[in-house]
Amino acid sequence: MRISVSREVAVSLSFLLFGAGVFYSIYSIDVVEGVNAVYTNTLIIPNFVSAVLFDWRGFDTLGECLILITSVLVTGVVFGKGLFNRDFLKEIYSNEDCKDVDLGFTPIIKVLAVPMGVLLMALGIVVILGGHITPGGGFQGGALISAGYILTMVAFGRKDCPVRFSHKFLESLESFGALLFLILGLIGIIISGYYLFNITDIYGINPFPSPSGIGDVGIIPYLNIGVGLKVLAGLSTITTLLISQRIILKNIGKG
Amino acid sequence: MNLLPLIVVVPLIMAIIFSYIYRSKYVRSLTLLMALVLLILPFLGTYGPYFFGGHGITFIEGIPLVSGILYTLNPLKEILLFTLMLIGSLVLILSTKEKNLSGVFTSLVLMGLASVSAVILTEDLFNLYVFYEIAAIAQAGLVILAGTENAYRSAFKYLLVGTMAGSILLLGVGLLLSATGTLNIGDMGRYLALNPLTPTVYGGLLMLIVGLAYGGGLPPFHTLKVDLYARAKPFVSAILQTYSKFVLIALMLVILKLFGNLPIFNTIRGVLIALSVIAMVFGTVMALLQEDYRKLLAYHTISQGGYVALGLALGTPLGIVAGIFHGINHALYKSALFIGAHIVDKVRSSDMRKVGGLLLTIPIVAFLMLFAKFASIGIPPFNGFQSKLLLAEAVMGANIPELVVLMLIVSIGTFLYMMKAFYLIFLKPCGEEQLKEYRDVKISKYHIFSLGLLVVLCLILGVYPDIVLDRLYPIGEEIGISWVLR
């Protein structure tokens, strides 16, 4: 008893000291403009945030996408994808029958979920395609589309869900989105020698056409589409894994 | 044409492809092919800076600032990358002999290799943070692949603490960005040298040290790392500990570049030396108590990580060279020891009380493991002797002779538990029935080949250390602090 009390006192004291240090640092913040002057004074596309994300710091955005890809992969591994030894999971799922989770919601929610899901998906597509002009972009649009999918999935259960994305389809979509991003970067190496170079013309022809009136935006809309596909597939895959036991049982070779 | 980004991009593309075809029957042959491709990668780049997206240096009020992301390649980074890719390809070759191999394992190993190479190459703090996170998640996935209950538990613990430590590191990067207005390490160091330090910079420094301790396995996060190395499959632990060591070296170099020439470096040096000494002593004392061979090796990894951190924390040119050289040597002999543990695990089990008398069945493996143990203790003519001698020289040069005594005591402790393990596994008498059981297990040629290759490399580096040291001295002179402690 005494040990636990002293341990709690030590933990709270260290928490207080560290928290006070962090708050003092943040309280005395004084922002230096530095390199941000370049970002705000150069027009690449109308949306400055997307310009920083996809042009100056495109490689960081690629890294952020890959964090999501690795997380989805590791979530699959937790549910038995490609393990060296499956005995532990077989033991856990030995008494489970192959039934999907149906939370049994009322008709009111079921009736409302379909139009709201459709609206969310349409809005997500608009946000992805207009990422370089309007606020938003690939991450936000992908999250909106997967939110529509998750809403219908939770309301109806996996079996009679009106929006049917199969697990294999989502995997292909995710791989395609990430590979699109990586390969667009490689084209930049071939043309200019720099990875993720923003290509606006080759021999006077623009290989990546964009609508007139916004100037030459180069590859940024296409990068947005790649990120959007990847994010929607990743978040939907995680939900599918959490809601359906059939995939887990298939992974560990049962049923 | 400079093909530097391909070092990071090719493994990433292959990782995505492997995760897509994870059930195909060609996974084994493709993995072997990938292991050969990895060895070519470190030689693709040319020395010097590389600007992503073609954004070079812009001048704001006469001050040069890097507006995009900058990678640089120099001889030090090249030798680190080559060591990393060599161990990665050996682990991939060994994995083809496993029973339930799938593309997921290859994919996670490649993700880890690409992200650690990016952490080594990058000159940009936020880019470093992004790839550091990928490396942490990939390590947890590699541990879960072992599939036992303990592996699940340790990986979840690692991820839980990792979310906290990663967020703290990100907050530190944000604070440093707000205080200096740039993310490039060289520009940031120049700004900090010319302007007075604010509390914001101190907060950012504290959080960088927290991130360093988590990524490199220094106290107070060392127990998580021990759990990881002990629960994963032993040949996977070989690549896991290489990831941690190189992340430790990269982040230490970042702290030296940012704060090395400031008066505050005295305090930082005290904190880092304290952390590394705790790691050394704690790792040795705990390893003396272990009954399980894998746990013993895991604690040994922590204590050697203390050596690496000690050399780099001194901040003198010789100290930096000695620390990095010890890190490279450690990656080599430690991977050999882990592969040996994998063979012992295959034959019987990793519990040292249950095995014995293996010398009669696998004499070649026994002698190779004995040589790897000699290298880890620091007996000439192996590489551990050279780097520990250099470390002792550097510590004496920095006027801290007490630490040399401590290093000697830690080495004696290492000798004790390593030899105890060797006796219990190979020399302890055992019955006839056990020997019959041992003879039924086939050891593949791949295991003996990779073990032999690593031991031969240890011997070569022990006899001709200048192969590596000549590449390190200029970098040490460049980064090392230019003033002497009174």
XYZ file of C-alpha atoms in Angstrom:
741
model
C 0.000 0.000 0.000
C 2.724 2.398 0.998
C 4.698 1.645 -2.172
C 1.756 2.495 -4.408
C 1.128 5.805 -2.595
C 4.755 6.901 -2.926
C 4.745 5.864 -6.589
C 1.632 7.966 -7.220
C 3.241 10.949 -5.501
C 6.369 10.575 -7.662
C 4.299 10.285 -10.847
C 2.185 13.358 -10.033
C 5.266 15.405 -9.102
C 7.072 14.527 -12.342
C 3.890 15.184 -14.323
C 3.527 18.599 -12.654
C 7.170 19.540 -13.285
C 7.116 18.432 -16.936
C 3.741 20.082 -17.532
C 4.922 23.316 -15.961
C 7.996 23.261 -18.204
C 5.889 22.707 -21.328
C 3.419 25.434 -20.372
C 6.218 27.889 -19.620
C 7.784 27.182 -23.010
C 4.484 27.670 -24.832
C 3.566 30.750 -22.800
C 6.777 32.559 -23.722
C 6.460 31.753 -27.436
C 7.593 34.441 -29.878
C 7.072 33.399 -33.493
C 9.889 34.241 -35.945
C 8.766 34.515 -39.556
C 11.928 33.131 -41.137
C 11.346 30.965 -44.174
C 7.543 31.418 -44.089
C 7.994 34.740 -45.912
C 8.898 32.716 -49.011
C 5.813 30.530 -48.678
C 3.395 33.456 -48.454
C 4.969 35.608 -51.183
C 5.202 32.995 -53.973
C 2.060 32.013 -55.902
C 2.085 28.415 -57.097
C -1.619 27.640 -56.578
C -4.394 29.746 -55.006
C -4.447 27.669 -51.805
C -1.228 28.464 -49.905
C -1.605 25.569 -47.446
C -1.786 23.030 -50.269
C 1.199 24.723 -51.917
C 3.297 24.143 -48.780
C 1.962 20.589 -48.352
C 2.412 19.347 -51.904
C 5.123 21.509 -53.406
C 7.705 22.693 -50.876
C 7.171 19.827 -48.455
C 5.832 17.127 -50.782
C 8.163 14.518 -49.355
C 6.820 15.111 -45.832
C 3.281 14.556 -47.130
C 4.447 11.291 -48.672
C 5.787 10.339 -45.250
C 2.448 11.159 -43.610
C 0.679 8.896 -46.131
C 3.128 6.123 -45.392
C 2.461 6.444 -41.647
C -1.183 5.660 -42.453
C -0.215 2.772 -44.761
C 2.044 1.245 -42.113
C -0.660 1.655 -39.466
C -3.210 -0.147 -41.657
C -0.691 -2.906 -42.347
C 0.069 -3.335 -38.628
C -3.674 -3.360 -37.832
C -4.008 -6.194 -40.321
C -1.106 -7.978 -38.619
C -2.818 -7.630 -35.212
C -5.838 -9.418 -36.702
C -3.760 -12.299 -38.011
C -2.489 -11.221 -41.446
C 0.711 -13.108 -42.227
C 1.730 -14.172 -38.700
C 4.557 -16.679 -38.209
C 2.610 -18.458 -35.475
C -1.203 -18.424 -35.337
C -1.832 -20.657 -32.295
C -2.542 -17.772 -29.908
C -5.233 -16.205 -32.133
C -6.775 -19.632 -32.877
C -7.128 -20.190 -29.140
C -8.882 -16.841 -28.679
C -11.297 -17.303 -31.586
C -11.921 -21.021 -31.022
C -15.430 -20.522 -29.548
C -16.508 -17.810 -31.983
C -18.928 -18.606 -34.767
C -18.696 -16.732 -38.043
C -21.239 -14.010 -37.256
C -20.795 -10.344 -38.102
C -21.546 -7.589 -35.619
C -25.028 -6.110 -36.036
C -25.757 -3.425 -33.476
C -29.480 -3.490 -34.328
C -30.259 0.173 -34.754
C -33.806 1.513 -35.135
C -35.406 2.266 -38.554
C -35.094 6.020 -37.921
C -31.285 5.834 -37.982
C -31.303 3.392 -40.914
C -33.503 5.723 -42.985
C -31.345 8.757 -42.216
C -27.997 7.045 -42.699
C -28.237 6.408 -46.453
C -28.856 9.974 -47.723
C -26.362 11.394 -45.232
C -23.742 8.891 -46.329
C -24.313 9.749 -49.993
C -24.064 13.476 -49.231
C -20.836 12.978 -47.272
C -19.299 11.030 -50.137
C -20.271 13.655 -52.718
C -18.833 16.413 -50.523
C -15.651 14.387 -50.089
C -15.186 14.035 -53.849
C -15.673 17.809 -54.287
C -13.130 18.535 -51.541
C -10.529 16.225 -53.108
C -10.929 17.565 -56.642
C -10.877 21.214 -55.511
C -8.000 20.813 -53.079
C -5.724 23.245 -54.899
C -8.309 26.074 -55.146
C -10.520 25.741 -52.076
C -9.654 24.857 -48.478
C -9.253 21.133 -48.036
C -7.433 18.476 -50.000
C -6.728 14.779 -50.128
C -6.640 14.046 -46.419
C -9.882 15.853 -45.609
C -11.793 14.519 -48.628
C -10.670 10.966 -48.005
C -11.740 11.215 -44.369
C -15.192 12.514 -45.457
C -15.753 9.645 -47.910
C -14.724 7.040 -45.376
C -16.983 8.754 -42.804
C -19.952 8.202 -45.133
C -18.974 4.538 -45.495
C -18.536 4.086 -41.735
C -21.944 5.718 -41.029
C -23.834 3.282 -43.249
C -21.756 0.374 -41.958
C -22.554 1.146 -38.312
C -26.261 1.712 -39.001
C -26.900 -1.433 -41.080
C -24.224 -3.912 -40.008
C -21.807 -5.429 -42.469
C -24.132 -7.915 -44.148
C -26.827 -5.632 -45.596
C -24.792 -2.443 -45.848
C -25.884 -0.482 -48.959
C -22.316 0.681 -49.696
C -20.321 -2.443 -50.550
C -16.547 -2.104 -50.557
C -14.926 -5.513 -50.499
C -11.722 -5.964 -48.500
C -9.683 -6.820 -51.608
C -10.987 -3.724 -53.438
C -9.956 -1.445 -50.578
C -6.467 -3.003 -50.486
C -5.996 -2.409 -54.212
C -7.273 1.177 -53.909
C -4.807 1.934 -51.124
C -1.826 0.460 -52.954
C -2.843 2.317 -56.120
C -3.091 5.684 -54.332
C 0.316 5.365 -52.685
C 2.009 4.099 -55.843
C 0.488 7.002 -57.834
C 2.150 9.465 -55.441
C 5.527 7.687 -55.525
C 5.562 7.274 -59.313
C 4.611 10.925 -59.966
C 7.693 11.771 -57.913
C 9.829 9.440 -60.040
C 8.635 11.186 -63.230
C 10.060 14.368 -61.694
C 13.474 12.669 -61.372
C 13.422 11.601 -65.019
C 12.525 15.087 -66.281
C 14.420 17.479 -64.011
C 16.665 15.433 -61.714
C 14.675 16.378 -58.602
C 12.249 14.084 -56.809
C 8.625 15.400 -56.669
C 9.429 18.235 -59.074
C 6.281 20.176 -60.022
C 6.101 19.593 -63.794
C 4.313 22.320 -65.757
C 5.668 21.777 -69.261
C 7.777 19.381 -71.291
C 8.923 20.869 -74.639
C 6.115 23.439 -74.423
C 3.321 20.892 -73.833
C 1.637 20.612 -70.442
C 1.378 16.851 -69.694
C -0.902 17.415 -66.681
C -3.773 19.609 -67.946
C -5.832 21.659 -65.519
C -8.963 23.862 -65.921
C -8.298 27.273 -67.436
C -8.216 30.397 -65.266
C -6.081 29.142 -62.386
C -2.709 29.070 -64.082
C -0.408 26.071 -64.359
C -0.883 23.967 -61.237
C 1.204 21.026 -62.461
C 0.940 17.690 -60.672
C -0.647 18.960 -57.440
C -4.297 17.912 -58.206
C -3.075 14.436 -59.146
C -1.104 14.142 -55.905
C -4.315 15.192 -54.115
C -6.257 12.410 -55.849
C -3.623 9.847 -54.861
C -3.660 10.942 -51.214
C -7.479 10.988 -51.195
C -7.783 7.423 -52.525
C -5.230 6.211 -50.018
C -6.818 7.885 -46.993
C -10.355 6.724 -47.808
C -9.129 3.174 -48.364
C -7.010 3.140 -45.205
C -9.662 4.399 -42.792
C -12.325 2.141 -44.356
C -10.010 -0.874 -44.101
C -9.467 -0.298 -40.376
C -13.243 -0.070 -39.823
C -13.871 -3.220 -41.852
C -11.291 -5.090 -39.798
C -12.798 -3.926 -36.512
C -16.389 -4.732 -37.457
C -16.155 -8.103 -39.204
C -14.806 -11.308 -37.738
C -14.904 -13.193 -41.010
C -11.647 -11.615 -42.203
C -9.865 -12.546 -38.977
C -11.107 -16.130 -39.139
C -10.009 -16.337 -42.786
C -6.567 -14.997 -41.836
C -5.970 -17.662 -39.204
C -7.253 -20.431 -41.465
C -10.607 -21.153 -39.826
C -13.776 -20.959 -41.907
C 22.316 12.637 -62.288
C 21.985 12.310 -58.507
C 19.812 9.318 -57.614
C 19.924 9.896 -53.838
C 16.123 9.710 -53.197
C 16.020 6.196 -54.645
C 17.690 4.948 -51.418
C 14.408 5.790 -49.662
C 11.904 5.450 -52.506
C 12.782 2.020 -53.936
C 12.240 0.150 -50.623
C 8.961 2.053 -50.110
C 7.595 1.094 -53.559
C 8.646 -2.518 -53.017
C 7.082 -2.506 -49.533
C 3.706 -1.470 -50.947
C 3.929 -4.116 -53.683
C 4.905 -6.835 -51.164
C 2.015 -5.912 -48.853
C -0.359 -6.254 -51.824
C 0.847 -9.701 -52.993
C 1.446 -11.081 -49.515
C -0.042 -14.511 -50.278
C 1.586 -15.103 -53.639
C 3.802 -18.158 -54.130
C 6.632 -16.016 -55.516
C 7.201 -14.144 -52.241
C 10.289 -16.178 -51.303
C 12.122 -15.675 -54.599
C 11.186 -11.987 -54.733
C 12.490 -11.534 -51.183
C 15.847 -13.039 -52.185
C 15.971 -10.703 -55.192
C 15.145 -7.703 -52.991
C 17.966 -8.660 -50.597
C 20.434 -8.349 -53.485
C 18.959 -5.024 -54.664
C 19.368 -3.546 -51.161
C 23.153 -3.949 -51.332
C 23.353 -1.746 -54.461
C 21.245 1.103 -53.023
C 23.780 2.958 -50.790
C 26.088 3.631 -53.748
C 23.446 5.383 -55.899
C 23.855 8.861 -54.448
C 26.648 11.344 -54.977
C 28.178 13.359 -52.133
C 26.714 16.767 -51.411
C 23.313 18.411 -50.917
C 20.091 17.293 -52.636
C 17.044 19.596 -52.765
C 13.632 17.943 -53.057
C 11.304 19.447 -55.655
C 14.084 21.644 -57.061
C 13.680 24.329 -54.377
C 17.174 25.540 -53.647
C 18.418 28.222 -51.278
C 16.482 31.504 -51.090
C 17.862 34.756 -49.673
C 15.715 36.710 -47.213
C 17.290 40.053 -46.239
C 20.675 38.667 -47.218
C 20.380 35.520 -45.061
C 20.472 32.217 -46.991
C 17.598 29.904 -45.997
C 16.652 26.468 -47.365
C 12.979 26.693 -48.341
C 12.287 23.042 -49.127
C 13.589 19.715 -47.830
C 17.323 19.075 -47.934
C 19.123 15.717 -47.851
C 22.883 15.437 -47.743
C 25.178 12.484 -48.312
C 28.685 12.267 -46.873
C 31.101 9.343 -46.208
C 29.787 8.868 -42.647
C 26.179 8.523 -43.817
C 27.263 6.198 -46.624
C 29.006 3.769 -44.261
C 26.008 3.815 -41.887
C 23.633 3.124 -44.791
C 25.801 0.284 -46.066
C 25.858 -1.401 -42.643
C 22.078 -1.011 -42.329
C 21.353 -2.428 -45.776
C 23.807 -5.328 -45.270
C 22.102 -6.464 -42.069
C 18.680 -5.901 -43.650
C 19.525 -8.090 -46.626
C 20.946 -10.835 -44.377
C 17.712 -10.828 -42.352
C 15.650 -11.027 -45.557
C 17.766 -13.971 -46.768
C 17.271 -15.783 -43.436
C 13.513 -15.139 -43.497
C 13.114 -17.271 -46.644
C 13.908 -20.327 -44.498
C 10.960 -19.636 -42.149
C 7.850 -21.797 -42.331
C 5.025 -19.240 -42.515
C 6.738 -16.454 -44.455
C 4.378 -13.936 -46.057
C 4.893 -10.658 -47.894
C 3.866 -8.713 -44.787
C 7.179 -9.470 -43.048
C 9.237 -8.323 -46.040
C 7.072 -5.233 -46.391
C 7.566 -4.179 -42.760
C 11.334 -4.788 -42.891
C 11.584 -2.643 -46.044
C 9.454 0.133 -44.470
C 11.807 0.163 -41.496
C 14.918 0.208 -43.700
C 13.588 3.078 -45.826
C 12.537 5.169 -42.821
C 15.806 4.680 -40.915
C 17.777 5.586 -44.070
C 15.685 8.753 -44.339
C 16.360 9.584 -40.664
C 20.096 9.176 -41.323
C 20.082 11.200 -44.570
C 17.775 14.072 -43.710
C 18.796 17.603 -42.742
C 15.236 18.623 -41.905
C 13.659 18.229 -38.459
C 10.044 17.613 -39.482
C 11.041 15.073 -42.118
C 13.083 13.315 -39.432
C 10.025 13.184 -37.159
C 7.774 11.689 -39.865
C 10.150 8.847 -40.690
C 10.936 8.267 -37.003
C 7.211 7.545 -36.466
C 7.112 5.108 -39.401
C 10.112 3.282 -37.934
C 8.408 2.997 -34.529
C 5.174 1.561 -35.996
C 7.053 -0.862 -38.255
C 9.073 -2.147 -35.285
C 5.890 -2.869 -33.323
C 4.470 -4.726 -36.338
C 7.616 -6.839 -36.691
C 7.299 -7.901 -33.043
C 3.590 -8.791 -33.379
C 4.463 -11.055 -36.328
C 5.965 -13.559 -33.850
C 2.325 -14.278 -32.903
C 2.709 -15.145 -29.211
C 0.753 -13.534 -26.395
C 3.854 -11.917 -24.909
C 4.774 -10.419 -28.274
C 1.336 -8.813 -28.546
C 1.603 -7.428 -25.037
C 5.070 -5.909 -25.413
C 4.261 -4.392 -28.827
C 1.080 -2.750 -27.498
C 3.021 -1.302 -24.562
C 5.642 0.018 -26.963
C 3.001 1.634 -29.178
C 1.143 3.213 -26.223
C 4.287 4.861 -24.876
C 5.284 5.624 -28.460
C 2.193 7.745 -29.107
C 3.100 9.862 -26.081
C 6.823 10.153 -26.822
C 6.207 10.829 -30.520
C 3.720 13.585 -29.711
C 6.216 15.153 -27.316
C 8.905 15.067 -30.014
C 6.493 16.692 -32.497
C 5.690 19.443 -29.979
C 9.430 20.032 -29.542
C 9.906 20.337 -33.319
C 7.018 22.837 -33.403
C 8.522 24.920 -30.588
C 11.923 25.032 -32.306
C 10.217 26.031 -35.587
C 8.371 28.889 -33.877
C 11.554 30.108 -32.177
C 13.804 30.012 -35.253
C 11.454 30.264 -38.260
C 13.024 27.377 -40.147
C 13.136 23.578 -40.034
C 16.516 23.043 -41.682
C 19.073 21.902 -39.104
C 21.986 23.954 -40.452
C 19.951 27.168 -40.660
C 18.485 26.541 -37.216
C 21.931 26.052 -35.690
C 23.118 29.299 -37.273
C 20.077 31.197 -35.923
C 20.548 29.805 -32.404
C 24.235 30.762 -32.410
C 23.476 34.387 -33.326
C 20.447 35.078 -31.092
C 19.822 34.796 -27.328
C 18.142 31.568 -26.192
C 14.505 31.842 -25.093
C 12.555 29.443 -22.795
C 10.875 28.109 -25.949
C 14.203 26.751 -27.190
C 14.855 25.126 -23.810
C 11.445 23.401 -23.989
C 12.168 22.193 -27.515
C 15.529 20.811 -26.406
C 13.959 18.917 -23.489
C 11.420 17.322 -25.839
C 14.127 16.398 -28.370
C 15.937 14.534 -25.583
C 12.695 12.663 -24.691
C 12.310 11.620 -28.342
C 15.961 10.556 -28.451
C 15.574 8.384 -25.365
C 12.497 6.653 -26.830
C 13.937 6.078 -30.283
C 17.372 4.978 -29.112
C 16.422 2.879 -26.114
C 18.024 4.991 -23.403
C 16.523 5.198 -19.888
C 13.682 5.663 -18.924
C 12.373 3.813 -22.018
C 14.925 0.978 -22.044
C 12.600 -1.630 -20.509
C 10.218 -1.313 -23.476
C 13.067 -1.987 -25.900
C 14.223 -5.005 -23.865
C 10.712 -6.432 -24.069
C 10.685 -5.935 -27.844
C 14.030 -7.646 -28.464
C 13.233 -10.538 -26.157
C 9.750 -11.283 -27.535
C 10.384 -10.981 -31.271
C 11.865 -13.857 -33.238
C 15.634 -13.662 -32.606
C 16.680 -13.038 -36.203
C 14.124 -10.199 -36.354
C 15.681 -8.704 -33.207
C 18.917 -8.363 -35.188
C 17.323 -5.797 -37.498
C 15.285 -4.166 -34.692
C 18.371 -3.319 -32.642
C 20.127 -1.965 -35.748
C 17.195 0.409 -36.306
C 17.395 1.692 -32.726
C 21.162 2.211 -32.778
C 21.122 4.199 -35.992
C 18.173 6.345 -34.894
C 20.138 7.044 -31.692
C 23.236 8.084 -33.680
C 21.201 10.296 -36.057
C 19.321 12.137 -33.290
C 22.493 12.605 -31.221
C 24.165 14.201 -34.256
C 21.135 16.505 -34.654
C 21.451 17.696 -31.039
C 25.199 18.224 -31.497
C 24.659 20.217 -34.702
C 21.990 22.426 -33.096
C 23.467 23.078 -29.640
C 27.100 21.925 -29.883
C 28.723 25.346 -29.879
C 26.440 27.030 -27.321
C 27.235 27.475 -23.602
C 24.145 25.383 -22.738
C 25.912 22.331 -24.162
C 27.637 21.750 -20.801
C 24.268 20.992 -19.186
C 23.112 18.825 -22.100
C 26.359 16.874 -21.911
C 25.791 16.214 -18.204
C 22.238 14.928 -18.798
C 23.199 12.696 -21.730
C 26.243 11.240 -19.944
C 24.043 10.473 -16.934
C 21.502 8.682 -19.163
C 24.176 6.639 -20.929
C 25.914 5.641 -17.673
C 22.579 4.477 -16.218
C 21.959 2.464 -19.393
C 25.426 0.837 -19.216
C 25.250 -0.147 -15.548
C 21.585 -1.164 -15.538
C 21.915 -3.290 -18.666
C 24.902 -5.174 -17.278
C 23.413 -5.783 -13.830
C 20.110 -7.021 -15.258
C 21.837 -9.251 -17.827
C 23.731 -11.028 -15.030
C 20.385 -12.141 -13.565
C 18.772 -13.555 -16.716
C 17.994 -17.243 -17.322
C 16.704 -16.722 -20.865
C 19.320 -16.261 -23.591
C 17.196 -13.827 -25.627
C 16.549 -11.607 -22.602
C 20.273 -11.654 -21.787
C 21.116 -10.446 -25.291
C 18.412 -7.764 -25.060
C 19.897 -6.319 -21.872
C 23.354 -6.508 -23.427
C 22.025 -4.392 -26.309
C 20.922 -1.709 -23.844
C 24.316 -1.594 -22.122
C 26.192 -1.281 -25.430
C 23.771 1.470 -26.475
C 25.008 3.295 -23.390
C 28.567 3.107 -24.788
C 27.463 4.606 -28.109
C 25.537 7.407 -26.399
C 28.498 8.116 -24.096
C 30.901 8.619 -26.982
C 28.526 10.929 -28.826
C 27.539 12.841 -25.682
C 31.156 13.891 -25.060
C 30.935 16.066 -28.176
C 34.687 16.098 -28.822
C 35.786 15.072 -32.350
C 37.384 11.844 -31.103
C 34.345 11.055 -28.968
C 31.967 11.393 -31.930
C 34.175 9.149 -34.094
C 34.488 6.532 -31.331
C 30.748 6.528 -30.595
C 29.735 6.089 -34.239
C 32.415 3.431 -34.794
C 31.175 1.532 -31.759
C 27.622 1.799 -33.083
C 28.631 0.220 -36.414
C 30.627 -2.533 -34.678
C 27.772 -3.153 -32.296
C 25.309 -3.600 -35.156
C 27.628 -6.210 -36.727
C 28.500 -8.435 -33.756
C 25.112 -8.090 -32.126
C 23.351 -9.255 -35.283
C 25.722 -12.248 -35.324
C 24.808 -13.057 -31.710
C 21.076 -12.768 -32.413
C 21.353 -15.047 -35.454
C 23.212 -17.531 -33.223
C 20.388 -17.277 -30.688
C 17.968 -18.040 -33.536
C 19.879 -21.230 -34.354
C 19.904 -22.285 -30.660
C 16.173 -21.538 -30.490
C 15.563 -23.723 -33.556
C 17.554 -26.635 -32.129
C 16.000 -26.666 -28.678
C 14.868 -23.507 -26.876
C 16.282 -20.208 -25.704
C 15.979 -21.121 -22.013
C 19.566 -21.722 -20.941
C 18.629 -24.287 -18.298
C 17.078 -26.616 -20.901
C 19.928 -26.726 -23.431
C 23.493 -27.977 -23.137
C 26.135 -29.957 -24.996
C 25.457 -28.268 -28.332
C 29.214 -28.131 -29.039
C 29.110 -31.747 -30.257
C 26.267 -31.108 -32.724
C 27.005 -27.681 -34.186
C 30.740 -26.995 -33.588
C 31.025 -24.394 -36.398
C 28.195 -22.287 -34.973
C 29.680 -22.624 -31.486
C 33.065 -21.243 -32.538
C 31.540 -18.427 -34.610
C 29.381 -17.406 -31.652
C 32.414 -17.519 -29.371
C 34.217 -15.087 -31.714
C 31.180 -12.782 -31.787
C 31.144 -12.835 -27.988
C 34.853 -11.937 -27.952
C 34.080 -8.978 -30.202
C 31.306 -7.812 -27.865
C 33.528 -8.073 -24.782
C 36.377 -6.214 -26.463
C 39.119 -8.819 -26.887
C 41.681 -8.229 -29.675
C 41.857 -8.856 -32.641
C 38.124 -8.127 -32.973
C 36.448 -4.801 -33.699
C 34.949 -4.268 -30.244
C 38.476 -3.893 -28.868
C 39.323 -1.094 -31.315
C 36.201 0.969 -30.668
C 36.334 0.554 -26.892
C 40.000 1.613 -26.896
C 39.086 4.716 -28.900
C 36.206 5.443 -26.513
C 38.528 5.197 -23.504
C 40.971 7.556 -25.249
C 38.175 10.033 -25.959
C 36.896 9.923 -22.381
C 40.423 10.509 -21.055
C 40.799 13.388 -23.512
C 37.635 14.966 -22.084
C 39.119 14.832 -18.531
C 36.646 12.321 -17.066
C 38.875 9.382 -16.002
C 36.250 7.950 -13.601
C 34.184 6.897 -16.604
C 37.078 4.774 -17.932
C 37.085 2.777 -14.697
C 33.320 2.327 -15.022
C 33.682 1.189 -18.641
C 36.252 -1.418 -17.596
C 33.969 -2.740 -14.842
C 31.062 -2.952 -17.298
C 33.290 -4.854 -19.753
C 34.234 -7.345 -17.016
C 30.529 -7.832 -16.267
C 29.914 -8.417 -19.979
C 32.675 -11.054 -19.986
C 31.060 -12.811 -17.006
C 27.565 -13.215 -18.396
C 28.638 -13.921 -21.963
C 30.924 -16.747 -20.823
C 28.228 -18.064 -18.480
C 25.839 -18.250 -21.418
C 28.457 -19.985 -23.573
C 29.087 -22.619 -20.902
C 25.387 -23.285 -20.285
C 24.513 -23.602 -23.966
C 27.531 -25.373 -25.476
C 29.690 -26.984 -22.806
C 27.288 -28.200 -20.116
C 27.137 -32.030 -20.185
C 23.888 -33.593 -21.379
C 22.417 -37.060 -21.865
C 22.539 -39.315 -24.922
C 18.812 -38.908 -25.647
C 19.136 -35.142 -25.877
C 22.024 -35.488 -28.327
C 19.866 -37.752 -30.525
C 17.120 -35.131 -30.491
C 19.594 -32.423 -31.474
C 20.775 -34.420 -34.500
C 17.240 -34.508 -35.930
C 17.221 -30.705 -36.447
C 18.629 -29.454 -39.738
C 20.513 -26.137 -39.707
C 20.367 -24.477 -43.112
C 23.464 -23.220 -44.935
C 22.051 -19.672 -45.021
C 22.275 -19.312 -41.243
C 25.891 -20.466 -41.068
C 26.822 -18.308 -44.081
C 25.386 -15.098 -42.608
C 26.894 -15.781 -39.184
C 30.286 -16.441 -40.774
C 30.072 -13.310 -42.945
C 29.354 -11.079 -39.944
C 32.188 -12.627 -37.878
C 34.646 -12.197 -40.776
C 33.599 -8.540 -41.053
C 34.214 -8.154 -37.298
C 37.704 -9.608 -37.741
C 38.502 -7.371 -40.744
C 37.390 -4.234 -38.913
C 39.412 -5.311 -35.885
C 42.612 -5.704 -37.881
C 42.105 -2.750 -40.275
C 39.902 -0.226 -38.400
C 41.088 2.554 -40.727
C 38.642 1.364 -43.406
C 35.866 3.018 -41.392
C 37.809 5.499 -39.277
C 39.288 7.381 -42.251
C 35.742 8.184 -43.370
C 34.677 9.314 -39.893
C 37.509 11.645 -38.811
C 36.644 14.588 -41.157
C 32.997 14.502 -40.051
C 34.044 14.382 -36.400
C 36.253 17.432 -36.892
C 33.350 19.227 -38.598
C 30.663 18.520 -35.969
C 32.770 18.281 -32.805
C 32.816 21.140 -30.342
C 35.654 23.600 -30.800
C 36.249 24.463 -27.145
C 37.733 22.452 -24.294
C 36.157 21.688 -20.928
C 38.170 23.194 -18.075
